Tab-separated table of C-alpha atoms in Angstrom:
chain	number	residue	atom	x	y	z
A	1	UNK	CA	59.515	116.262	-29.080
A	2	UNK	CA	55.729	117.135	-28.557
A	3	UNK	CA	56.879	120.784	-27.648
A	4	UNK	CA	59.233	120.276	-31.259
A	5	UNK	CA	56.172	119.555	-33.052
A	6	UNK	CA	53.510	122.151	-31.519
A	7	UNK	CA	56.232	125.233	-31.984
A	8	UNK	CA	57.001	123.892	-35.601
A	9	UNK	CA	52.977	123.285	-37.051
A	10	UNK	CA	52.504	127.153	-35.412
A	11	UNK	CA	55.874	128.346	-37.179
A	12	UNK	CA	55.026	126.852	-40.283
A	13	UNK	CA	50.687	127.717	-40.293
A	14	UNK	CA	51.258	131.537	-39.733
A	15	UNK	CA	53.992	130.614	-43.041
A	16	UNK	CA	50.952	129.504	-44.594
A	17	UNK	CA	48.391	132.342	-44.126
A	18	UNK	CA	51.120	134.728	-45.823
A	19	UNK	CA	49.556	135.491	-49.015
A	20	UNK	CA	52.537	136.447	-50.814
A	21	UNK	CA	54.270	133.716	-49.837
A	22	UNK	CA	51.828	131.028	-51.113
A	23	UNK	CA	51.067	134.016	-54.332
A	24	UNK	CA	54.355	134.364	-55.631
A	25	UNK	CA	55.625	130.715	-55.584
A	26	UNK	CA	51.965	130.121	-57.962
A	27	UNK	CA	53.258	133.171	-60.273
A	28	UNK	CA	56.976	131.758	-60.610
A	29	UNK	CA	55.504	128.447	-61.013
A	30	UNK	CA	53.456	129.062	-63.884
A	31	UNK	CA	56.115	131.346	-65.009
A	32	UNK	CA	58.138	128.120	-65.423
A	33	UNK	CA	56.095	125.810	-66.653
A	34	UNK	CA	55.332	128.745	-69.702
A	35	UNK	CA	58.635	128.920	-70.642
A	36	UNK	CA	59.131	125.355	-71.547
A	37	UNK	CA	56.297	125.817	-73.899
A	38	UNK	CA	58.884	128.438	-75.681
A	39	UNK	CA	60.621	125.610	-78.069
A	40	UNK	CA	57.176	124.664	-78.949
A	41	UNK	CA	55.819	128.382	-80.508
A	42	UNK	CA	59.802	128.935	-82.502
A	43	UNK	CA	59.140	125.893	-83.580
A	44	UNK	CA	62.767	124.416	-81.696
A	45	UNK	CA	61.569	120.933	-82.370
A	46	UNK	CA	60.443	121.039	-85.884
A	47	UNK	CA	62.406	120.000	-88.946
A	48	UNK	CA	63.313	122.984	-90.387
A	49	UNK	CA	64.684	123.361	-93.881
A	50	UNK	CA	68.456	123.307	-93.683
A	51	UNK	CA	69.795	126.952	-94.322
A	52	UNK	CA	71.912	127.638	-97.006
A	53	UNK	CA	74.003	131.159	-97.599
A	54	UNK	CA	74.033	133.081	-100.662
A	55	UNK	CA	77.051	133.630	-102.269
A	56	UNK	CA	76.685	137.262	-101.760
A	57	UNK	CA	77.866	140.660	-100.593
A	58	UNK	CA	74.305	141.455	-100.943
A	59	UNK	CA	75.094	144.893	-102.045
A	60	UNK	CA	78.451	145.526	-103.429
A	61	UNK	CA	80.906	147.496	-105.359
A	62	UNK	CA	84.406	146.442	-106.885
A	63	UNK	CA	86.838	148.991	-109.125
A	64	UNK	CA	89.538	147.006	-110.764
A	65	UNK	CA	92.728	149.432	-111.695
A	66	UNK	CA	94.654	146.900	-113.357
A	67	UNK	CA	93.404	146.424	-116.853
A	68	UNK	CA	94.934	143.370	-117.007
A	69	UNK	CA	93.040	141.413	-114.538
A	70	UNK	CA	89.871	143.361	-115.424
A	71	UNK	CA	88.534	140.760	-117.493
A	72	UNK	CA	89.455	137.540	-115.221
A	73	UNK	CA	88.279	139.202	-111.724
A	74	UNK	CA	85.103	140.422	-113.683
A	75	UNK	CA	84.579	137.125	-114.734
A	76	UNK	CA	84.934	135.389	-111.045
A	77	UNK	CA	82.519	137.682	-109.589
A	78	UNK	CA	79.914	137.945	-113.036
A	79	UNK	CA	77.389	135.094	-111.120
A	80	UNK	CA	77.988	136.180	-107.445
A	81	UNK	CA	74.433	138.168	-106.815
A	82	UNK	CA	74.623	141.387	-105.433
A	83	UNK	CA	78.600	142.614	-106.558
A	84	UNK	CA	78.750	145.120	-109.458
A	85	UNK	CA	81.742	146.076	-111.045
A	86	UNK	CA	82.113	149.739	-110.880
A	87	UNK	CA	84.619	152.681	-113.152
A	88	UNK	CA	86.271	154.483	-110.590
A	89	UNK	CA	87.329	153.826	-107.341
A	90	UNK	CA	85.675	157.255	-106.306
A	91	UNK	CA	82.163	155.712	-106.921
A	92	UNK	CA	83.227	152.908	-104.507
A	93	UNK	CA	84.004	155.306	-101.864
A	94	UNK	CA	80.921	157.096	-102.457
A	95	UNK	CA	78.506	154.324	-102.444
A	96	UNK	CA	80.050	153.613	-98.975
A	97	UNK	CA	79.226	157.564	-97.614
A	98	UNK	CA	75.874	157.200	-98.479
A	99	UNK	CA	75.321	153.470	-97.090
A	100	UNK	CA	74.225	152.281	-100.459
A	101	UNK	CA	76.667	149.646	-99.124
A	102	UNK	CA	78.377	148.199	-96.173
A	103	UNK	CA	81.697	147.638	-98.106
A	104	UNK	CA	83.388	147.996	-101.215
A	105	UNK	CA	86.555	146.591	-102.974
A	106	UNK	CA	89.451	148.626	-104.995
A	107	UNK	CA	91.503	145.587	-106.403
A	108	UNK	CA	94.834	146.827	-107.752
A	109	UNK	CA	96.091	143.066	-108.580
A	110	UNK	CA	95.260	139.851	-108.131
A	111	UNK	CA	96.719	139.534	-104.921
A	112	UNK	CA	96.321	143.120	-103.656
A	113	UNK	CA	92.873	145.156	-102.849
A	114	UNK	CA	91.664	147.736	-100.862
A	115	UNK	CA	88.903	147.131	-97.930
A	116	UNK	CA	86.455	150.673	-97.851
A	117	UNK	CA	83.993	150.117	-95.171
A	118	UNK	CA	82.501	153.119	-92.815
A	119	UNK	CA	83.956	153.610	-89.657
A	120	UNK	CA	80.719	152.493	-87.876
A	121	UNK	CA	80.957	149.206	-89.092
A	122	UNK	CA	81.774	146.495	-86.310
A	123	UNK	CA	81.132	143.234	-87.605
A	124	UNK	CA	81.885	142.709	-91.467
A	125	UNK	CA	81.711	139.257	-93.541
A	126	UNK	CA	82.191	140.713	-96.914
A	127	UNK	CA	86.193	140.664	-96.984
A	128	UNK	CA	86.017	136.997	-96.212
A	129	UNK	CA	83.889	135.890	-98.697
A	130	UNK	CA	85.640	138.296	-101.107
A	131	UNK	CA	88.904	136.126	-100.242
A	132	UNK	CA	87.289	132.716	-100.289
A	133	UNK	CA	86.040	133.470	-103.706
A	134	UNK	CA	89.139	135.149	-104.783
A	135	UNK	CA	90.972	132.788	-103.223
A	136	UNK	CA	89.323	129.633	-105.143
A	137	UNK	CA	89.510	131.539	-108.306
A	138	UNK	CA	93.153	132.130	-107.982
A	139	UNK	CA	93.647	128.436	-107.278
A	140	UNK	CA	92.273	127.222	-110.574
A	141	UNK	CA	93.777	129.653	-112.716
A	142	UNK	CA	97.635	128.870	-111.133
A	143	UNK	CA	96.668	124.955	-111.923
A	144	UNK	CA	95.316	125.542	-115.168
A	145	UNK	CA	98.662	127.496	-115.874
A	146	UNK	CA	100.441	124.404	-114.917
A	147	UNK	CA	98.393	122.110	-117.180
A	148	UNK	CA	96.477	120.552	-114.170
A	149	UNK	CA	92.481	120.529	-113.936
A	150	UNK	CA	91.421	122.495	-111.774
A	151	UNK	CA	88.085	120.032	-111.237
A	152	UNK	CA	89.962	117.193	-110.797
A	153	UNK	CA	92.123	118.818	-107.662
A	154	UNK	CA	88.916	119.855	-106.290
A	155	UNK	CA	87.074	116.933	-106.199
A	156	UNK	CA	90.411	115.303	-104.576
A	157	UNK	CA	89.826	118.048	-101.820
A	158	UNK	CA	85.956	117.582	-101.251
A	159	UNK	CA	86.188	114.901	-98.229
A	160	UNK	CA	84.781	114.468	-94.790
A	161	UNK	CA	86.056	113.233	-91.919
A	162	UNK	CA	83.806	111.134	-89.737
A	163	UNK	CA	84.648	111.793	-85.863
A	164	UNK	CA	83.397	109.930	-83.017
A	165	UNK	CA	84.589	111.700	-79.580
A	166	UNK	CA	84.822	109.398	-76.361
A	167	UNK	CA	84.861	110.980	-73.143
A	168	UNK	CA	86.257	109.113	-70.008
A	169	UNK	CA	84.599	110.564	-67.015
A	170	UNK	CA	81.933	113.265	-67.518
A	171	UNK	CA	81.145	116.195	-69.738
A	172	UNK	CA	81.847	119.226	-67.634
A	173	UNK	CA	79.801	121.392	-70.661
A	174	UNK	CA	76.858	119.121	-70.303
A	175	UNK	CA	76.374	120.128	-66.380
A	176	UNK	CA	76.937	124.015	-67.079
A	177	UNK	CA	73.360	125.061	-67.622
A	178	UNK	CA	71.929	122.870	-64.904
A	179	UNK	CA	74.783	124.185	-62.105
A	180	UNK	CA	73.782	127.434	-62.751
A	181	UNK	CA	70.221	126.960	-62.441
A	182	UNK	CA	70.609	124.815	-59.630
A	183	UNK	CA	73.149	127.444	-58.031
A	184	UNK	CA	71.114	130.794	-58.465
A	185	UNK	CA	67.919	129.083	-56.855
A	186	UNK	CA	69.776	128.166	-54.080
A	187	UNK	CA	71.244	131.894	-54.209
A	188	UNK	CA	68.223	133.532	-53.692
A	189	UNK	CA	66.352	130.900	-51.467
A	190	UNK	CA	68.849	131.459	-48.896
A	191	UNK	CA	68.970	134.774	-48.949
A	192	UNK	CA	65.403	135.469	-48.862
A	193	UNK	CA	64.658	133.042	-46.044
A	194	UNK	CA	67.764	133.079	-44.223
A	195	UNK	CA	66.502	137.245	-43.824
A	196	UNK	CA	63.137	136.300	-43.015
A	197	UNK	CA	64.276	134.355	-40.060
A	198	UNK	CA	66.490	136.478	-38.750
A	199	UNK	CA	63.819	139.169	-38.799
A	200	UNK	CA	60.905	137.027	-37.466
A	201	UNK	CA	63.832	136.555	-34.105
A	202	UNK	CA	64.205	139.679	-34.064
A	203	UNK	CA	60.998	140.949	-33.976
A	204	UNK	CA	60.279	138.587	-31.425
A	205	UNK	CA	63.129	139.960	-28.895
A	206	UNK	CA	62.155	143.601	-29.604
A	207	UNK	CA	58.260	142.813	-28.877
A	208	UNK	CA	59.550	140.810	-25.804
A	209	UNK	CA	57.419	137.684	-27.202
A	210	UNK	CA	60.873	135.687	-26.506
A	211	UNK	CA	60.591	136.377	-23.062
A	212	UNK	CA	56.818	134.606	-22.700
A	213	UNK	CA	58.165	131.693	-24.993
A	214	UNK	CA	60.864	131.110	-23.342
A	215	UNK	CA	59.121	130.916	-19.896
A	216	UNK	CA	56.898	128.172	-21.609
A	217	UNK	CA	59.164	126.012	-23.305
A	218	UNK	CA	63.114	125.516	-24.283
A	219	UNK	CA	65.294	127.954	-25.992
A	220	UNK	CA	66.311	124.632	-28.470
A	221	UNK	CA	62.683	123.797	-28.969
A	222	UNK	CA	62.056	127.903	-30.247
A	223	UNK	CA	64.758	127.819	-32.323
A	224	UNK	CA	64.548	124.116	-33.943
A	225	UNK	CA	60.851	124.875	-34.373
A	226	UNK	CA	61.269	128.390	-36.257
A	227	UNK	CA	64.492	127.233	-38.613
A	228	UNK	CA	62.724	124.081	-39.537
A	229	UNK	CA	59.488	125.765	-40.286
A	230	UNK	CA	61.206	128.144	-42.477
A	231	UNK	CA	63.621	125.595	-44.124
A	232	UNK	CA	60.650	123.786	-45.297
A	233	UNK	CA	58.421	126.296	-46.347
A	234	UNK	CA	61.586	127.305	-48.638
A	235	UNK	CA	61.946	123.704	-49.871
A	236	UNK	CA	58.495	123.486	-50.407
A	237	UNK	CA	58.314	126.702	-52.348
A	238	UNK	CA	61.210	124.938	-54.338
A	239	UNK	CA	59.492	121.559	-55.156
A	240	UNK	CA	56.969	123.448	-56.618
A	241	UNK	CA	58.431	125.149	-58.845
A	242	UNK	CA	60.530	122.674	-60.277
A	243	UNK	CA	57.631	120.672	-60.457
A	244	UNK	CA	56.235	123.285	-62.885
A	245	UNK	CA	59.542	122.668	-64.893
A	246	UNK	CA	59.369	119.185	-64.762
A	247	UNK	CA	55.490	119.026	-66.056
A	248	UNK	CA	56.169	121.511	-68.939
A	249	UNK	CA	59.130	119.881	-69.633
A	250	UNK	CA	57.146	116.126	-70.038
A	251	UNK	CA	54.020	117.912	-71.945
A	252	UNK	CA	56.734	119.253	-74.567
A	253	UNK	CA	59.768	116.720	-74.397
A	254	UNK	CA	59.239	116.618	-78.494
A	255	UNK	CA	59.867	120.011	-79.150
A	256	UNK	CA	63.023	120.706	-77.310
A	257	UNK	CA	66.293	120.634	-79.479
A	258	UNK	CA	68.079	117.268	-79.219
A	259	UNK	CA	71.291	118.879	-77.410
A	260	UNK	CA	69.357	120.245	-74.728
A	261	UNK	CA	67.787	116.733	-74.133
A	262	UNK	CA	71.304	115.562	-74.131
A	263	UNK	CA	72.753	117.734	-71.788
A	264	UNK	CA	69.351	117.280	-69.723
A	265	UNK	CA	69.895	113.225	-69.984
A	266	UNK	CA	73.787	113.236	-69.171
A	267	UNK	CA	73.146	115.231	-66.294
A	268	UNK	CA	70.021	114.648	-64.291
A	269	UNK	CA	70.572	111.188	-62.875
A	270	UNK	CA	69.627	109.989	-59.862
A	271	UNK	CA	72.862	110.134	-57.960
A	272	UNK	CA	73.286	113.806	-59.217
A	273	UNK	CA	70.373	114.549	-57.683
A	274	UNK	CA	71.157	112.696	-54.365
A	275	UNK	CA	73.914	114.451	-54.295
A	276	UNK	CA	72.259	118.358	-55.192
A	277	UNK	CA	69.285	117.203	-52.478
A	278	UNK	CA	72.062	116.603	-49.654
A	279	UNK	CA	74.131	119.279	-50.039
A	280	UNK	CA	71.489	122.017	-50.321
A	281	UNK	CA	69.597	120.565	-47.714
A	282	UNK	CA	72.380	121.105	-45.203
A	283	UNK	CA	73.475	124.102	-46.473
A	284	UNK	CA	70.406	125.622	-46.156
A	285	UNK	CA	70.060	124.750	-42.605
A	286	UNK	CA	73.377	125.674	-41.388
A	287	UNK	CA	72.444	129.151	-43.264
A	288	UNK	CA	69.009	129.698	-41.465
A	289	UNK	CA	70.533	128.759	-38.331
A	290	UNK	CA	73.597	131.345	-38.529
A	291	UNK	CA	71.132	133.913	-39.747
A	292	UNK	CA	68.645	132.970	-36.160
A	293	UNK	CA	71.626	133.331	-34.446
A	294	UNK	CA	72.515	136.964	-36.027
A	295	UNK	CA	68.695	137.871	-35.280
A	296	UNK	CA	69.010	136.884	-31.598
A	297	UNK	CA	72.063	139.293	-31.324
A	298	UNK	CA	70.001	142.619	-32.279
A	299	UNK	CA	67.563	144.447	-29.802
A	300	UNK	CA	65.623	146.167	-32.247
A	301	UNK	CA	64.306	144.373	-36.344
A	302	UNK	CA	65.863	147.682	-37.544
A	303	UNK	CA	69.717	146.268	-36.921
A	304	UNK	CA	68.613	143.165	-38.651
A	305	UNK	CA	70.343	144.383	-42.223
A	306	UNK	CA	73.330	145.600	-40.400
A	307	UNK	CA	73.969	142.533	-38.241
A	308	UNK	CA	73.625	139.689	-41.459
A	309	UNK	CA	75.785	141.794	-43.163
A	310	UNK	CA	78.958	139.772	-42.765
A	311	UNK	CA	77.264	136.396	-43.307
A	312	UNK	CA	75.632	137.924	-46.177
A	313	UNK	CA	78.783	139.175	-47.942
A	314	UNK	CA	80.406	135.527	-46.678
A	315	UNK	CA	77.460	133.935	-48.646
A	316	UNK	CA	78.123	136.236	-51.857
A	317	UNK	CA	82.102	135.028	-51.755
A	318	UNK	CA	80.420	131.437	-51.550
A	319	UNK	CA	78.260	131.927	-54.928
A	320	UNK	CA	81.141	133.857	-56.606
A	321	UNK	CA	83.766	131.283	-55.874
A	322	UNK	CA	81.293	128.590	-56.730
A	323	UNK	CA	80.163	130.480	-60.456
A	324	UNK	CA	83.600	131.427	-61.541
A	325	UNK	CA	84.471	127.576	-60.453
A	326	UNK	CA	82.152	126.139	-62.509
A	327	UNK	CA	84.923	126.686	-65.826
A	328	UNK	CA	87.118	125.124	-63.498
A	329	UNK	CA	85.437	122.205	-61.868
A	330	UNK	CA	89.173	120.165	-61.293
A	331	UNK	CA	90.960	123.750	-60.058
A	332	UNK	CA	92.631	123.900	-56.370
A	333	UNK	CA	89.901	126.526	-55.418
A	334	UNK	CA	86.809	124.470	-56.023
A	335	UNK	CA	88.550	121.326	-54.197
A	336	UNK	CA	89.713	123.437	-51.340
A	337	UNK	CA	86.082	124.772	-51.176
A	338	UNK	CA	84.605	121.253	-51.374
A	339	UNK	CA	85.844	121.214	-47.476
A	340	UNK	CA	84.794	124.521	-46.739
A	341	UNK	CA	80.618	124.055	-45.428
A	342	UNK	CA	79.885	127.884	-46.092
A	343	UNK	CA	80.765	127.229	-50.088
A	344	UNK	CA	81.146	123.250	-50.240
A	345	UNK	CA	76.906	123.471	-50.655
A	346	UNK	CA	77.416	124.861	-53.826
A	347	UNK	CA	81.077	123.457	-55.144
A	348	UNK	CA	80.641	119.447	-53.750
A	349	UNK	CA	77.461	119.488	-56.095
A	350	UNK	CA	78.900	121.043	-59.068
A	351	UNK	CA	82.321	118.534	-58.900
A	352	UNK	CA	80.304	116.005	-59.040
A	353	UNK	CA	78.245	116.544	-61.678
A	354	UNK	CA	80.769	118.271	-63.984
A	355	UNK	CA	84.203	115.802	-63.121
A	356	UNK	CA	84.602	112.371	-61.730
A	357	UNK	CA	85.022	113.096	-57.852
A	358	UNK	CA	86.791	110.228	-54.949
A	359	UNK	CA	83.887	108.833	-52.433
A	360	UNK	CA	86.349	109.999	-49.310
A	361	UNK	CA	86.322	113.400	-50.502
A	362	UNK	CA	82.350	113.667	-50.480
A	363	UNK	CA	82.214	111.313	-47.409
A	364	UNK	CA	84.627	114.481	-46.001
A	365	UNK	CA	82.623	116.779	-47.176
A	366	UNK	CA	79.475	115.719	-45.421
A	367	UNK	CA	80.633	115.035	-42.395
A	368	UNK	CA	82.201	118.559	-41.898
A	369	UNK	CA	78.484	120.404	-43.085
A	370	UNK	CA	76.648	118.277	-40.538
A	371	UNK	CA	79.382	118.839	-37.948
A	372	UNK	CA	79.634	122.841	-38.771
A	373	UNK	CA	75.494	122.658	-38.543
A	374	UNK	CA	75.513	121.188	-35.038
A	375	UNK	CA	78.077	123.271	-33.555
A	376	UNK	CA	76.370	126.142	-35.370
A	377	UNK	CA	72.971	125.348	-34.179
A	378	UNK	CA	73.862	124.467	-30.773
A	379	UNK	CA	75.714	128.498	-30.757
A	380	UNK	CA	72.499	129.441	-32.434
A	381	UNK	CA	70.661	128.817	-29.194
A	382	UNK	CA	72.610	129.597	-26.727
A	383	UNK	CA	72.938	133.071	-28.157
A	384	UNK	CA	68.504	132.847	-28.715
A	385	UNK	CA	68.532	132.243	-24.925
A	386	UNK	CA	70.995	134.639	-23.695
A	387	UNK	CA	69.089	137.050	-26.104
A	388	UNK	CA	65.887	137.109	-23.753
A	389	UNK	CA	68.434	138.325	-20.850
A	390	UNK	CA	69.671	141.495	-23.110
A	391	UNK	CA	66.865	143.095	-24.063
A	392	UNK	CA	67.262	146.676	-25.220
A	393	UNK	CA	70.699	145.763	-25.406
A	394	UNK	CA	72.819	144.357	-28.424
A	395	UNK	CA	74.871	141.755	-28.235
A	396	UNK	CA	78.458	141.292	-30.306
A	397	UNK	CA	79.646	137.546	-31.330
A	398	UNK	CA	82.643	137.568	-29.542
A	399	UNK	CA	81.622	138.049	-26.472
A	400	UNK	CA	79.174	135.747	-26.684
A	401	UNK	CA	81.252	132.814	-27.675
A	402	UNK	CA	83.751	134.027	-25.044
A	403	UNK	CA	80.916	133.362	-22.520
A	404	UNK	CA	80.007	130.253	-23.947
A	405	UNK	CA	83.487	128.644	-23.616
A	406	UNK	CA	83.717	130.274	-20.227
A	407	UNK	CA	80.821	128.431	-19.392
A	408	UNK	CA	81.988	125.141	-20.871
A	409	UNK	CA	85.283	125.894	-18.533
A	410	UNK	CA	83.234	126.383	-15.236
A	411	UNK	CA	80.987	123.385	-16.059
A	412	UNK	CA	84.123	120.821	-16.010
């Protein structure tokens, strides 16, 4: 345990004297403390004015050719800002060509008009709101017709329904923003660490610097000491950043819109977090220590990309599996996953905090990451020690685990 303790303080001081390390986790944590100050310069927690649209095209152009319903369409659109009523449908076309408008209207009947828009055009409003107001128009004069008031049906019409929505279980949308958050930290703090302990093995084995530790204290002790240096310089780098978050977030609680304090509320509690803090925990370990063990397997730190390769792409799969999941938090791929410990650190989490999940399920789930992290761990150094016999020499997985089990043949 003393050994434990003297390889992890060096591990994690020569952590410490890396400026960059100690630099960038600063920079991203000032980074995100600014941007919860964002709501409070737009002005996202201010009673605004309530917005209300113009009834208008803005700019546009309507030829009637029926003479008939010249004077009664005229009349519908004579107080709608914006629409002028136009001789020819020529000068419609025209004004279109030169952009003087987006749109413009050749009405043959009542019930039957042209649309002339340019052909660059992608998103266009002014048909609808030629139809609503059409449409309304056409309404009153067919009751009127009919000897009914037109006022009197409208003001039958003009109600509200009052909804109040009751959700048994959770609110998968409320959890969306925070799983992906939650899901591309853990993303990237793997991947940068999990490298930069395969490396730092690596470089170790190719300096022959193994060979003097190992002749000075356990394989186990190396190993332990190095993964959890790394795993809690990572978490540390972690905590403060979302300690940033948290302290912009208190200093400007008031100016955040109310559905992101919602969402924030429904989803943040304390056994959502107990839950997020145990599974990334693990996951991160069992990580570092398969990437140790892929370090330990090169001779030189410039096979170090080539050799986390597969654990790298098995890792992408993980994050993929787990995004794409996230629509589909009850699906057969995310509860397969949930017993899976390569992707269950990211999909256990997510369940959780998106759909109502059974205790023997998570209890499962658990107890196969810390079992996957042992055995992994305990490969993890036997491959570190064998690694000090090989040097110059790289070693391949398989026949590494074919001399372990060889081993745990002979031994019985």
């Amino acid at each position: 345990m003393k050994n434990l303790m003297t390889v992890f303080k060096f591990e994690f001081t020569e952590l410490l004297k890396k400026k960059t390390i100690i630099i960038s986790t600063l920079v991203i944590a000032l980074i995100a403390f600014g941007i919860t100050f964002v709501p409070r310069f737009i002005g996202g927690g201010e009673d605004s004015e309530a917005y209300e649209p113009e009834q208008s095209f803005y700019s546009s152009q309507i030829y009637i050719e029926n003479e008939a319903d010249k004077e009664f369409i005229a009349s519908v659109f004579s107080n709608v800002e914006g629409v002028v009523i136009v001789d020819s449908a020529d000068a419609v076309r025209k004004a279109v060509e030169n952009d003087d408008i987006e749109s413009g209207f050749i009405v043959k009947s009542l019930l039957d008009y042209t649309v002339v828009t340019s052909g660059g055009s992608m998103f266009n409003t002014d048909q609808a709101v030629y139809e609503a107001i059409m449409g309304q128009a056409i309404k009153a004069k067919n009751l009127a017709d009919k000897g009914i008031d037109p006022m009197q049906v409208f003001e039958s019409e003009d109600f509200k329904l009052n909804a109040t929505m009751e959700k048994i279980g959770k609110d998968a949308s409320q959890g969306m923003f925070i799983g992906f958050a939650m899901l591309f930290v853990m993303y990237m703090l793997i991947l940068l660490y999990g490298q930069s302990v395969a490396t730092s093995v690596a470089r170790e084995k190719d300096s022959r610097t193994m060979e003097l530790l190992i002749t000075s204290t356990k394989p186990k002790v190396l190993i332990l000491g190095k993964v959890f240096a790394v795993g809690l310089m990572g978490i540390g780098q972690i905590l403060t950043i979302i300690l940033g978050v948290v302290l912009g977030f208190v200093i400007n609680k008031g100016t955040f819109p109310e559905f992101v304090l919602v969402m924030i509320q429904g989803t943040t509690t304390w056994d959502v977090l107990v839950m997020y803090a145990i599974f990334s925990i693990l996951g991160y370990i069992l990580y570092l220590f398969v990437f140790a063990a892929l370090g330990s397997l090169v001779s030189k730190v410039e096979d170090v990309s080539s050799a986390i390769t597969p654990i790298t792409w098995i890792f992408m799969i993980a994050y993929f599996i787990a995004s794409f999941g996230m629509n589909m938090p009850d699906s057969t791929i995310m509860k397969v996953s949930s017993y899976i410990p390569f992707v269950s650190l990211f999909t256990t989490p997510i369940r959780y905090m998106m759909t109502s999940v059974p205790a023997f399920e998570i209890i499962v789930s658990i107890a196969l990451m810390v079992g996957v992290t042992v055995v992994i761990a305990a490969l993890s150094i036997y491959i570190y020690r064998n690694g000090s016999l090989n040097y110059g020499n790289r070693m391949k997985l398989r026949d590494v685990v074919k001399n372990l089990i060889a081993e745990k043949k002979n031994s019985k």
